Coordinates of N, CA, C and O in Angstrom, one line a residue:
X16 N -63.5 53.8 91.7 CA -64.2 52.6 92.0 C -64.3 51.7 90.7 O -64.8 52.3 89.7
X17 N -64.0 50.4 90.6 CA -64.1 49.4 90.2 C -65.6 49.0 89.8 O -66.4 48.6 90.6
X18 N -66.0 49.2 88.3 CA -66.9 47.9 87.9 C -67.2 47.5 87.0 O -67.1 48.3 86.1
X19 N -67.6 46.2 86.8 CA -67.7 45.4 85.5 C -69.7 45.9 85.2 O -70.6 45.9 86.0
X20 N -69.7 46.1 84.2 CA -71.6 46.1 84.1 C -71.5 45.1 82.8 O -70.8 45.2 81.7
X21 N -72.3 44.0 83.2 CA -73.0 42.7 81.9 C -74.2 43.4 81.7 O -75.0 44.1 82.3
X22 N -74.2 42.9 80.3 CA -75.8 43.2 79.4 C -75.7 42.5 78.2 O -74.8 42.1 77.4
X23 N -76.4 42.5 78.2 CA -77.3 41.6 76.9 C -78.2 40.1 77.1 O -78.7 39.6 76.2
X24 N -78.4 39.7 78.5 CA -78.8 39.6 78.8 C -80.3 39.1 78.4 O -81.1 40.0 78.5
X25 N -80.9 37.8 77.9 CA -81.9 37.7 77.4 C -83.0 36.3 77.2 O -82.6 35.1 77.5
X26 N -84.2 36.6 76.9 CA -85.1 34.9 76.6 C -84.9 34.4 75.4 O -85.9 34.9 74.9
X27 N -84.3 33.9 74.7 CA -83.9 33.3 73.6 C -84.3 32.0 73.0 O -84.6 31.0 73.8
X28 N -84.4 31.8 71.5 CA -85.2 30.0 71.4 C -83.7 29.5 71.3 O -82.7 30.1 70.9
X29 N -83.8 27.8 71.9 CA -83.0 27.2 71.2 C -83.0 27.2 69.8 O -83.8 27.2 68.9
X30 N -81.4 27.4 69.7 CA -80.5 27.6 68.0 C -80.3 28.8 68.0 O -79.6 29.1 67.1
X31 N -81.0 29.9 68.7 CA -80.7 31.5 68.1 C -79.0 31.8 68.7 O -78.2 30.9 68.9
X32 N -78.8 33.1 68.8 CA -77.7 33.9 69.6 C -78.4 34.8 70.5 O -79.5 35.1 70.8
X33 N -76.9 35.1 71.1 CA -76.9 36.5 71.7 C -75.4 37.0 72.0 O -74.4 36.3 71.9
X34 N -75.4 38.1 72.4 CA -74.2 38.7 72.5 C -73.5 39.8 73.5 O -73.3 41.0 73.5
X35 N -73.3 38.7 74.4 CA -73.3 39.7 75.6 C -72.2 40.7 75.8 O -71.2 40.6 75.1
X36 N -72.4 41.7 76.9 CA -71.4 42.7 76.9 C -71.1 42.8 78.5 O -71.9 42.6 79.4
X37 N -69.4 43.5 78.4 CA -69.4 43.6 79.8 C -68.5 45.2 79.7 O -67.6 45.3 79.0
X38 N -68.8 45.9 80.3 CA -68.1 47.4 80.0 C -67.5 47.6 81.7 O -68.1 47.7 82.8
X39 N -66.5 47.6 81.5 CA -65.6 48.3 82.8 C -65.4 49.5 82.6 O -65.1 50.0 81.6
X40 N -65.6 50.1 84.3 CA -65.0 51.5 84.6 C -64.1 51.7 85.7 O -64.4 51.1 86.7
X41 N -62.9 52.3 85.8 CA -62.3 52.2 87.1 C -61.1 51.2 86.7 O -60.2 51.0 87.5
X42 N -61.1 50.6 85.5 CA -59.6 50.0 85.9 C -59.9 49.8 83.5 O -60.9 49.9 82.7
X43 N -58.3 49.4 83.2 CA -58.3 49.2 81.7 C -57.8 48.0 81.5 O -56.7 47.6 81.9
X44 N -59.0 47.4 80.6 CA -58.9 46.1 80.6 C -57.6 45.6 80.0 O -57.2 44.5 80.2
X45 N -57.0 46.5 79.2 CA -56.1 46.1 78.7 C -54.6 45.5 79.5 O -53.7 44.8 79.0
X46 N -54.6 46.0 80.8 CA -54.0 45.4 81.7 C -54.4 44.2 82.0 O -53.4 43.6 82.5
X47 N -55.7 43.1 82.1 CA -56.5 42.6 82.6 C -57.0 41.2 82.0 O -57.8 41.1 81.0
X48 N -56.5 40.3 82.6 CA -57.1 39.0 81.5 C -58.7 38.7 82.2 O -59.0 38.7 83.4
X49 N -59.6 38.5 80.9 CA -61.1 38.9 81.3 C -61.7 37.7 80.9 O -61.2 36.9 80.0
X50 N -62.7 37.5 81.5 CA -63.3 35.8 81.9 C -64.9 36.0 81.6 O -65.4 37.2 81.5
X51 N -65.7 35.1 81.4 CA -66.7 35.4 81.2 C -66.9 33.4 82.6 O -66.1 32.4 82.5
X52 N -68.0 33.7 83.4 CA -68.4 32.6 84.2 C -70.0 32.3 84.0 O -70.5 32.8 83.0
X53 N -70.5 31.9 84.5 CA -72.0 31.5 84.3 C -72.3 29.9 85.5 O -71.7 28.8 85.7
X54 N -73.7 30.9 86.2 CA -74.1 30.0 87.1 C -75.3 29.5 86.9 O -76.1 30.4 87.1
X55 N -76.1 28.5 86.7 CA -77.1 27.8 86.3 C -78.0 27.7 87.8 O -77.4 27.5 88.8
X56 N -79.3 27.9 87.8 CA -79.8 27.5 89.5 C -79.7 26.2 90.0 O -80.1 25.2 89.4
X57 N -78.8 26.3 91.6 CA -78.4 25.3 92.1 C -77.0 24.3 91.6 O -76.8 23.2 92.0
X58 N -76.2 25.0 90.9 CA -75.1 24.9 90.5 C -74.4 25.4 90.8 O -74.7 26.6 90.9
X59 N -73.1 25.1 91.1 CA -71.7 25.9 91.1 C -71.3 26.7 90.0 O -71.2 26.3 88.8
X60 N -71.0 28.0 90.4 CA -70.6 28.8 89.0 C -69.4 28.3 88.0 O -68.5 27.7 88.5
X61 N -69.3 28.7 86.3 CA -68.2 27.4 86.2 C -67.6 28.5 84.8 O -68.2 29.4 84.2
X62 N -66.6 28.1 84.7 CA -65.9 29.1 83.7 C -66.4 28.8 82.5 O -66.5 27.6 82.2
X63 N -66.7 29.8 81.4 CA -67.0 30.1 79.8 C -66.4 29.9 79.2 O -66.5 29.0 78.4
X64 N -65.4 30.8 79.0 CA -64.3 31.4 78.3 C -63.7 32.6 78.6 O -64.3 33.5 79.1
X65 N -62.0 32.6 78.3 CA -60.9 33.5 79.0 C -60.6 33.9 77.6 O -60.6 33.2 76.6
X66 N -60.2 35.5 77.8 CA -58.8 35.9 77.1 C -58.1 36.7 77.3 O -58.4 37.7 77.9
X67 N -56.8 36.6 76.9 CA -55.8 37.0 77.8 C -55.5 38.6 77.7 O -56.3 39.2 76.9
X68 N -54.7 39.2 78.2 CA -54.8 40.5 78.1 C -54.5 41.3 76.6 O -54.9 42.4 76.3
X69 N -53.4 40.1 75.6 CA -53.3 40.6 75.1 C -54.2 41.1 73.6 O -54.2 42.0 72.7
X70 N -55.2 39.9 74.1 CA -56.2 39.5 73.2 C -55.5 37.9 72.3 O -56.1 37.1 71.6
X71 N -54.6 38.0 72.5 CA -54.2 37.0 71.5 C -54.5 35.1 71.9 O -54.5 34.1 71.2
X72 N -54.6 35.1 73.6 CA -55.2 33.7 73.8 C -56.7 33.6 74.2 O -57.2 34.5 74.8
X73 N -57.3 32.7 73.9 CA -58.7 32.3 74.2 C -58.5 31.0 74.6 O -57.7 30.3 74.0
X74 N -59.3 30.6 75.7 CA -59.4 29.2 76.3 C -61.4 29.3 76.7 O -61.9 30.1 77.5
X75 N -62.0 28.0 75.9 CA -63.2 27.9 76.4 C -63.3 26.7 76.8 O -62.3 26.0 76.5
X76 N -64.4 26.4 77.5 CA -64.9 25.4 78.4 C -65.2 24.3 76.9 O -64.9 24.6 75.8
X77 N -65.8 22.8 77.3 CA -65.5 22.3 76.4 C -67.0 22.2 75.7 O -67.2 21.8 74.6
X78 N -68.1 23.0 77.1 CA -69.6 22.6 76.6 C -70.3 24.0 75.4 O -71.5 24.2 74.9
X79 N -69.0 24.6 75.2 CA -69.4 26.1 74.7 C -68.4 26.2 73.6 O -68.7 27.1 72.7
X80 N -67.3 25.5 73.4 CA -66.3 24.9 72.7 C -66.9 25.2 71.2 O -67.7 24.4 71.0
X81 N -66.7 26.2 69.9 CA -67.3 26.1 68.7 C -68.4 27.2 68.2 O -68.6 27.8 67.2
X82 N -69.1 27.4 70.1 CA -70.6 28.0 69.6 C -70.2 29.3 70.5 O -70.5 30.3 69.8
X83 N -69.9 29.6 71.3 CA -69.8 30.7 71.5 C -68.0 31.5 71.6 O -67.0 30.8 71.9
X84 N -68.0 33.0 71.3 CA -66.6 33.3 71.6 C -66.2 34.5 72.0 O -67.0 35.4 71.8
X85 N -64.9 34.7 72.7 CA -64.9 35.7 73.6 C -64.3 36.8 72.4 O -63.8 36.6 71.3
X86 N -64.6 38.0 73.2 CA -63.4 38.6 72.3 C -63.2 40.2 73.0 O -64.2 40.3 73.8
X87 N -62.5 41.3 73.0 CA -62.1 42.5 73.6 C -61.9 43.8 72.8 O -61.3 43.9 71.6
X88 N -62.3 44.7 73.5 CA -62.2 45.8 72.8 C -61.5 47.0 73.5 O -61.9 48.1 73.8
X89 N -60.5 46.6 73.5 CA -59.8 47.7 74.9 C -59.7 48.8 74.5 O -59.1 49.5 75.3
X90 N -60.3 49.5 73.4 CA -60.5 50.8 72.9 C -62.0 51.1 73.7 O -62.1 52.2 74.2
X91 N -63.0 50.3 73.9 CA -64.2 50.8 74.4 C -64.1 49.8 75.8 O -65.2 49.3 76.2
X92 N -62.8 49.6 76.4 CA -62.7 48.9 77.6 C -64.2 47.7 77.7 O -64.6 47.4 78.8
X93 N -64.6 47.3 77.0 CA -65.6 45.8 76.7 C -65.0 45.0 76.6 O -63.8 45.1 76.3
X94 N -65.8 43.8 76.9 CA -65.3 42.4 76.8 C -66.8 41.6 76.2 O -67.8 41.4 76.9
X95 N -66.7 41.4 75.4 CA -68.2 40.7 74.6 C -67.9 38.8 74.4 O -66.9 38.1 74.3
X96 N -69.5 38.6 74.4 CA -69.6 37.1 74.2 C -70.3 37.1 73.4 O -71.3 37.9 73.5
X97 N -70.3 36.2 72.5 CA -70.6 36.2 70.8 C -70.8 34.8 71.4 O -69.9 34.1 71.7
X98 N -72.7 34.1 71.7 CA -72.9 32.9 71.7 C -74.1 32.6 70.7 O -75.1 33.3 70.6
X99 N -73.8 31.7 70.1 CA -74.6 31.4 69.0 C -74.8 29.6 69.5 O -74.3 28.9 70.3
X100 N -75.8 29.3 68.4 CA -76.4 27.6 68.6 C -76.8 27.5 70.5 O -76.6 26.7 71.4
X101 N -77.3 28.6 70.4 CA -77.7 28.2 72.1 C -78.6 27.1 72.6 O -79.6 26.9 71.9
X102 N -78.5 26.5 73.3 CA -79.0 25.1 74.1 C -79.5 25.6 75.3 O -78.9 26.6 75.9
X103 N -80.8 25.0 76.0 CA -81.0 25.4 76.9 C -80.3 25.2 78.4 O -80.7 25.7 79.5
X104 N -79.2 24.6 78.3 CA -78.4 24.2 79.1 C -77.6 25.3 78.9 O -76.5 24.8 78.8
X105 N -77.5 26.3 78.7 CA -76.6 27.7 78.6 C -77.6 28.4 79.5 O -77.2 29.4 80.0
X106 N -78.8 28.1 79.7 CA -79.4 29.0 80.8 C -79.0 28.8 81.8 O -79.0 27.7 82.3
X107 N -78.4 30.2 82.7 CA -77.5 30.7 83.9 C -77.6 32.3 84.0 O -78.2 32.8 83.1
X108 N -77.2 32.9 84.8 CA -76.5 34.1 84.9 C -74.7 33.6 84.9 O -73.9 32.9 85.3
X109 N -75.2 34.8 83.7 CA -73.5 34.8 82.9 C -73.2 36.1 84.1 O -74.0 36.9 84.6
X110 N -71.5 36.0 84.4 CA -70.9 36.9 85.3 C -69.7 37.4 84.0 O -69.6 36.8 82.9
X111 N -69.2 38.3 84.3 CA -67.5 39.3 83.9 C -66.6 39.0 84.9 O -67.0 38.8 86.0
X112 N -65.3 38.9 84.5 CA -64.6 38.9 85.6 C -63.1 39.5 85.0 O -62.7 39.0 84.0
X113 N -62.5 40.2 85.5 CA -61.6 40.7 85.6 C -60.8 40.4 86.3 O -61.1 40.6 87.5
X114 N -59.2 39.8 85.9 CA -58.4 39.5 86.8 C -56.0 39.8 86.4 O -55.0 39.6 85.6
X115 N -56.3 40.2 87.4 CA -54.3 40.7 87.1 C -54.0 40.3 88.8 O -54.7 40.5 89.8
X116 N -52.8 39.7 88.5 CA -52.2 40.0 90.1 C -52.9 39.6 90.8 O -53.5 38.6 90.4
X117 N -53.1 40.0 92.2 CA -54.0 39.9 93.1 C -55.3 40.3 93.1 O -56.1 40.2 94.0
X118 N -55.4 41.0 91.9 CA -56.8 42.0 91.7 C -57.8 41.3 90.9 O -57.7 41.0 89.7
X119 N -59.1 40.9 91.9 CA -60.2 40.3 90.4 C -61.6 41.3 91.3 O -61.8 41.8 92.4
X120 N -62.2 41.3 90.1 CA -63.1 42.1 90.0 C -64.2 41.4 88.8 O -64.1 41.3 87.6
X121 N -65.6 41.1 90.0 CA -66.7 40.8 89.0 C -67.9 41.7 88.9 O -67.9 42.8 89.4
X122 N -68.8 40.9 88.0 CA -69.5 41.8 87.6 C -70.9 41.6 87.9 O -71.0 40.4 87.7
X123 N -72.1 41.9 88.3 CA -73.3 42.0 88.9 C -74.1 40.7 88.1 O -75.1 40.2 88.6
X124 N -73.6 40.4 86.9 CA -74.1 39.2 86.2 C -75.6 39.7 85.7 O -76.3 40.5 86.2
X125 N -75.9 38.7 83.7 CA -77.0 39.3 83.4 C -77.4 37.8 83.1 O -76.7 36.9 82.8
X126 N -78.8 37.8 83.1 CA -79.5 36.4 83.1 C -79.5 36.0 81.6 O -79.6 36.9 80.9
X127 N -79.4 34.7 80.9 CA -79.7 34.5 79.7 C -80.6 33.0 79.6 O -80.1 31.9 79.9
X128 N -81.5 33.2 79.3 CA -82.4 32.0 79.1 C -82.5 31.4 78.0 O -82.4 32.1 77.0
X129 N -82.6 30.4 77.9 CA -82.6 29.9 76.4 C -84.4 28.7 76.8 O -84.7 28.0 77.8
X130 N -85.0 28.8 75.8 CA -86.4 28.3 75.4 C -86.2 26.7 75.0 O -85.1 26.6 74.4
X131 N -86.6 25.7 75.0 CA -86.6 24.7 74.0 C -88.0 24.7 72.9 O -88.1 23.9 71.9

């Protein structure tokens, strides 16, 4: 069985970090180009930042562009987000997502709030 678990997860002031984690079981990410998404309330869920299986591409959104970054640990099958200069407009549930082929697989999503 397939799953992605997010954490890190948190209330934060504007300008701090955090650093989220997503740990899969049931499949290796290293086959797997892995996504981080985020839904704000009352909004459409909207993509973060991708990287590719090999680790070697990253593509971020343009509002996260600088301050936050993706990155992989296919030895501890994680996928982490390294967000820093947080804005309260980054408050959402952040999701994982996992995707090859026909196969995507998300993740139960962890909340991150940011304060002004």
């Amino acid at each position: 069985q397939v799953q992605l678990v997010e954490s890190g997860g948190d209330l934060v002031q504007s300008g701090g970090s955090l650093r989220l984690s997503c740990a899969a079981s049931g499949l290796f990410i290293s086959s797997y180009e892995m996504s981080w998404y985020r839904q704000a309330p009352g909004k459409e869920r909207e993509l973060v930042a991708i990287i590719g299986s090999s680790g070697a591409g990253t593509h971020y959104a343009r509002s996260v562009q600088g301050r936050f970054t993706i990155s992989r640990d296919n030895a501890k099958n994680t996928v982490y987000l390294q967000m820093n200069s947080v804005k309260p407009e980054d408050t959402a549930v952040y999701y994982c997502n996992a995707k090859t082929g026909w196969n995507l697989y998300w993740g139960q999503g962890t909340q991150v709030t940011v304060s002004s």
